[in-house]
Amino acid sequence: RVSIEKCMGELKKLIIRKKEVDFSRYVAQSQPEEKLANFLGLLELLRLGKIAANQKNPFSKILLTVV
């Protein structure tokens, strides 16, 4: 079982450390349930205003930064 809260914490720490994270690369080696938990964590961090996501074109990479 994968914790969304844990995924949120790990993702936010990584973004703070690296300044910018490519979400696709971040989840590339993850199992499907981990990808889902990370995506739900991403959405929650966006909703809370903790991070920002930028995507230049549909289906292009999603870059995450700290707000």
mmCIF file of N, CA and C in Angstrom:
data_model
loop_
_atom_site.group_PDB
_atom_site.id
_atom_site.type_symbol
_atom_site.label_atom_id
_atom_site.label_comp_id
_atom_site.label_asym_id
_atom_site.label_seq_id
_atom_site.Cartn_x
_atom_site.Cartn_y
_atom_site.Cartn_z
ATOM 1 N N ARG A 1 0.839 -1.185 0.000
ATOM 2 C CA ARG A 1 0.000 0.000 0.000
ATOM 3 C C ARG A 1 0.882 1.247 0.000
ATOM 4 N N VAL A 2 0.547 2.193 -0.845
ATOM 5 C CA VAL A 2 1.334 3.414 -0.991
ATOM 6 C C VAL A 2 0.573 4.573 -0.342
ATOM 7 N N SER A 3 1.253 5.341 0.490
ATOM 8 C CA SER A 3 0.643 6.472 1.176
ATOM 9 C C SER A 3 0.760 7.745 0.331
ATOM 10 N N ILE A 4 -0.366 8.372 0.066
ATOM 11 C CA ILE A 4 -0.363 9.630 -0.688
ATOM 12 C C ILE A 4 0.366 10.703 0.111
ATOM 13 N N GLU A 5 0.149 10.728 1.421
ATOM 14 C CA GLU A 5 0.815 11.720 2.272
ATOM 15 C C GLU A 5 2.334 11.572 2.218
ATOM 16 N N LYS A 6 2.803 10.333 2.230
ATOM 17 C CA LYS A 6 4.250 10.092 2.136
ATOM 18 C C LYS A 6 4.773 10.563 0.781
ATOM 19 N N CYS A 7 4.037 10.271 -0.278
ATOM 20 C CA CYS A 7 4.433 10.714 -1.619
ATOM 21 C C CYS A 7 4.496 12.231 -1.685
ATOM 22 N N MET A 8 3.526 12.890 -1.062
ATOM 23 C CA MET A 8 3.516 14.356 -1.052
ATOM 24 C C MET A 8 4.767 14.896 -0.380
ATOM 25 N N GLY A 9 5.111 14.337 0.776
ATOM 26 C CA GLY A 9 6.284 14.801 1.506
ATOM 27 C C GLY A 9 7.571 14.586 0.727
ATOM 28 N N GLU A 10 7.715 13.415 0.142
ATOM 29 C CA GLU A 10 8.932 13.114 -0.623
ATOM 30 C C GLU A 10 9.043 13.997 -1.862
ATOM 31 N N LEU A 11 7.928 14.198 -2.546
ATOM 32 C CA LEU A 11 7.937 15.032 -3.747
ATOM 33 C C LEU A 11 8.281 16.476 -3.400
ATOM 34 N N LYS A 12 7.673 17.005 -2.350
ATOM 35 C CA LYS A 12 7.951 18.390 -1.961
ATOM 36 C C LYS A 12 9.413 18.573 -1.553
ATOM 37 N N LYS A 13 9.957 17.620 -0.791
ATOM 38 C CA LYS A 13 11.372 17.703 -0.399
ATOM 39 C C LYS A 13 12.281 17.708 -1.618
ATOM 40 N N LEU A 14 11.978 16.853 -2.592
ATOM 41 C CA LEU A 14 12.789 16.783 -3.806
ATOM 42 C C LEU A 14 12.722 18.087 -4.594
ATOM 43 N N ILE A 15 11.541 18.651 -4.705
ATOM 44 C CA ILE A 15 11.381 19.910 -5.443
ATOM 45 C C ILE A 15 12.140 21.029 -4.742
ATOM 46 N N ILE A 16 12.081 21.069 -3.427
ATOM 47 C CA ILE A 16 12.820 22.092 -2.672
ATOM 48 C C ILE A 16 14.321 21.936 -2.921
ATOM 49 N N ARG A 17 14.796 20.700 -2.885
ATOM 50 C CA ARG A 17 16.233 20.439 -3.073
ATOM 51 C C ARG A 17 16.704 20.737 -4.489
ATOM 52 N N LYS A 18 15.928 20.326 -5.500
ATOM 53 C CA LYS A 18 16.367 20.467 -6.892
ATOM 54 C C LYS A 18 15.872 21.739 -7.572
ATOM 55 N N LYS A 19 14.935 22.440 -6.955
ATOM 56 C CA LYS A 19 14.337 23.677 -7.508
ATOM 57 C C LYS A 19 13.323 23.412 -8.621
ATOM 58 N N GLU A 20 13.524 22.356 -9.405
ATOM 59 C CA GLU A 20 12.600 22.015 -10.490
ATOM 60 C C GLU A 20 12.679 20.509 -10.735
ATOM 61 N N VAL A 21 11.511 19.878 -10.872
ATOM 62 C CA VAL A 21 11.448 18.427 -11.075
ATOM 63 C C VAL A 21 10.543 18.132 -12.268
ATOM 64 N N ASP A 22 11.013 17.257 -13.134
ATOM 65 C CA ASP A 22 10.221 16.753 -14.251
ATOM 66 C C ASP A 22 9.423 15.563 -13.705
ATOM 67 N N PHE A 23 8.104 15.725 -13.607
ATOM 68 C CA PHE A 23 7.280 14.693 -12.981
ATOM 69 C C PHE A 23 7.382 13.355 -13.698
ATOM 70 N N SER A 24 7.422 13.345 -15.000
ATOM 71 C CA SER A 24 7.510 12.092 -15.761
ATOM 72 C C SER A 24 8.782 11.323 -15.424
ATOM 73 N N ARG A 25 9.875 12.032 -15.301
ATOM 74 C CA ARG A 25 11.139 11.378 -14.942
ATOM 75 C C ARG A 25 11.094 10.884 -13.502
ATOM 76 N N TYR A 26 10.436 11.653 -12.644
ATOM 77 C CA TYR A 26 10.330 11.298 -11.224
ATOM 78 C C TYR A 26 9.624 9.954 -11.042
ATOM 79 N N VAL A 27 8.572 9.710 -11.814
ATOM 80 C CA VAL A 27 7.789 8.483 -11.648
ATOM 81 C C VAL A 27 8.136 7.397 -12.676
ATOM 82 N N ALA A 28 9.126 7.626 -13.505
ATOM 83 C CA ALA A 28 9.439 6.713 -14.607
ATOM 84 C C ALA A 28 9.664 5.274 -14.159
ATOM 85 N N GLN A 29 10.330 5.055 -13.068
ATOM 86 C CA GLN A 29 10.661 3.698 -12.612
ATOM 87 C C GLN A 29 9.665 3.163 -11.580
ATOM 88 N N SER A 30 8.607 3.898 -11.313
ATOM 89 C CA SER A 30 7.626 3.514 -10.293
ATOM 90 C C SER A 30 6.638 2.479 -10.812
ATOM 91 N N GLN A 31 6.091 1.726 -9.886
ATOM 92 C CA GLN A 31 5.010 0.796 -10.184
ATOM 93 C C GLN A 31 3.726 1.603 -10.413
ATOM 94 N N PRO A 32 2.741 1.037 -11.112
ATOM 95 C CA PRO A 32 1.514 1.787 -11.413
ATOM 96 C C PRO A 32 0.825 2.387 -10.179
ATOM 97 N N GLU A 33 0.756 1.645 -9.074
ATOM 98 C CA GLU A 33 0.101 2.197 -7.877
ATOM 99 C C GLU A 33 0.905 3.335 -7.275
ATOM 100 N N GLU A 34 2.233 3.298 -7.412
ATOM 101 C CA GLU A 34 3.077 4.402 -6.939
ATOM 102 C C GLU A 34 2.897 5.624 -7.828
ATOM 103 N N LYS A 35 2.785 5.409 -9.136
ATOM 104 C CA LYS A 35 2.545 6.528 -10.056
ATOM 105 C C LYS A 35 1.242 7.226 -9.712
ATOM 106 N N LEU A 36 0.202 6.439 -9.433
ATOM 107 C CA LEU A 36 -1.094 7.019 -9.082
ATOM 108 C C LEU A 36 -1.006 7.798 -7.778
ATOM 109 N N ALA A 37 -0.384 7.224 -6.762
ATOM 110 C CA ALA A 37 -0.245 7.904 -5.476
ATOM 111 C C ALA A 37 0.561 9.192 -5.627
ATOM 112 N N ASN A 38 1.611 9.157 -6.422
ATOM 113 C CA ASN A 38 2.404 10.366 -6.648
ATOM 114 C C ASN A 38 1.607 11.415 -7.409
ATOM 115 N N PHE A 39 0.806 10.994 -8.379
ATOM 116 C CA PHE A 39 -0.006 11.949 -9.129
ATOM 117 C C PHE A 39 -1.073 12.570 -8.231
ATOM 118 N N LEU A 40 -1.706 11.757 -7.386
ATOM 119 C CA LEU A 40 -2.697 12.304 -6.452
ATOM 120 C C LEU A 40 -2.026 13.248 -5.450
ATOM 121 N N GLY A 41 -0.823 12.900 -5.010
ATOM 122 C CA GLY A 41 -0.065 13.789 -4.128
ATOM 123 C C GLY A 41 0.279 15.093 -4.819
ATOM 124 N N LEU A 42 0.656 15.007 -6.078
ATOM 125 C CA LEU A 42 0.940 16.195 -6.885
ATOM 126 C C LEU A 42 -0.288 17.105 -6.947
ATOM 127 N N LEU A 43 -1.434 16.513 -7.229
ATOM 128 C CA LEU A 43 -2.672 17.303 -7.313
ATOM 129 C C LEU A 43 -3.007 17.972 -5.981
ATOM 130 N N GLU A 44 -2.791 17.260 -4.884
ATOM 131 C CA GLU A 44 -3.075 17.831 -3.570
ATOM 132 C C GLU A 44 -2.110 18.967 -3.242
ATOM 133 N N LEU A 45 -0.828 18.804 -3.553
ATOM 134 C CA LEU A 45 0.141 19.886 -3.323
ATOM 135 C C LEU A 45 -0.210 21.112 -4.159
ATOM 136 N N LEU A 46 -0.687 20.891 -5.371
ATOM 137 C CA LEU A 46 -1.137 22.011 -6.211
ATOM 138 C C LEU A 46 -2.345 22.690 -5.593
ATOM 139 N N ARG A 47 -3.315 21.897 -5.130
ATOM 140 C CA ARG A 47 -4.532 22.443 -4.528
ATOM 141 C C ARG A 47 -4.209 23.275 -3.293
ATOM 142 N N LEU A 48 -3.237 22.818 -2.499
ATOM 143 C CA LEU A 48 -2.835 23.525 -1.280
ATOM 144 C C LEU A 48 -1.957 24.739 -1.562
ATOM 145 N N GLY A 49 -1.537 24.898 -2.810
ATOM 146 C CA GLY A 49 -0.689 26.030 -3.167
ATOM 147 C C GLY A 49 0.757 25.872 -2.741
ATOM 148 N N LYS A 50 1.194 24.647 -2.496
ATOM 149 C CA LYS A 50 2.572 24.386 -2.050
ATOM 150 C C LYS A 50 3.557 24.318 -3.203
ATOM 151 N N ILE A 51 3.085 23.916 -4.380
ATOM 152 C CA ILE A 51 3.937 23.808 -5.555
ATOM 153 C C ILE A 51 3.213 24.388 -6.764
ATOM 154 N N ALA A 52 3.964 24.594 -7.827
ATOM 155 C CA ALA A 52 3.403 25.037 -9.109
ATOM 156 C C ALA A 52 3.803 24.021 -10.160
ATOM 157 N N ALA A 53 2.950 23.859 -11.155
ATOM 158 C CA ALA A 53 3.232 22.950 -12.260
ATOM 159 C C ALA A 53 3.121 23.719 -13.566
ATOM 160 N N ASN A 54 4.080 23.499 -14.437
ATOM 161 C CA ASN A 54 4.073 24.151 -15.739
ATOM 162 C C ASN A 54 4.236 23.106 -16.830
ATOM 163 N N GLN A 55 3.440 23.259 -17.888
ATOM 164 C CA GLN A 55 3.493 22.357 -19.026
ATOM 165 C C GLN A 55 3.307 23.214 -20.277
ATOM 166 N N LYS A 56 4.294 23.225 -21.153
ATOM 167 C CA LYS A 56 4.259 24.099 -22.324
ATOM 168 C C LYS A 56 3.207 23.687 -23.339
ATOM 169 N N ASN A 57 3.052 22.388 -23.562
ATOM 170 C CA ASN A 57 2.116 21.877 -24.557
ATOM 171 C C ASN A 57 1.431 20.633 -24.013
ATOM 172 N N PRO A 58 0.247 20.296 -24.549
ATOM 173 C CA PRO A 58 -0.385 19.047 -24.138
ATOM 174 C C PRO A 58 0.566 17.865 -24.371
ATOM 175 N N PHE A 59 0.611 16.979 -23.408
ATOM 176 C CA PHE A 59 1.427 15.767 -23.456
ATOM 177 C C PHE A 59 2.932 16.030 -23.352
ATOM 178 N N SER A 60 3.335 17.276 -23.117
ATOM 179 C CA SER A 60 4.761 17.545 -22.886
ATOM 180 C C SER A 60 5.055 17.366 -21.397
ATOM 181 N N LYS A 61 6.328 17.469 -21.025
ATOM 182 C CA LYS A 61 6.693 17.222 -19.638
ATOM 183 C C LYS A 61 6.066 18.252 -18.700
ATOM 184 N N ILE A 62 5.802 17.799 -17.488
ATOM 185 C CA ILE A 62 5.246 18.649 -16.432
ATOM 186 C C ILE A 62 6.405 18.995 -15.494
ATOM 187 N N LEU A 63 6.719 20.275 -15.408
ATOM 188 C CA LEU A 63 7.805 20.720 -14.531
ATOM 189 C C LEU A 63 7.202 21.280 -13.249
ATOM 190 N N LEU A 64 7.722 20.821 -12.121
ATOM 191 C CA LEU A 64 7.219 21.211 -10.813
ATOM 192 C C LEU A 64 8.216 22.109 -10.108
ATOM 193 N N THR A 65 7.725 23.159 -9.484
ATOM 194 C CA THR A 65 8.552 24.077 -8.698
ATOM 195 C C THR A 65 7.830 24.409 -7.407
ATOM 196 N N VAL A 66 8.583 24.903 -6.420
ATOM 197 C CA VAL A 66 8.001 25.333 -5.150
ATOM 198 C C VAL A 66 7.460 26.743 -5.318
ATOM 199 N N VAL A 67 6.326 26.982 -4.697
ATOM 200 C CA VAL A 67 5.723 28.328 -4.756
ATOM 201 C C VAL A 67 6.352 29.184 -3.691
#
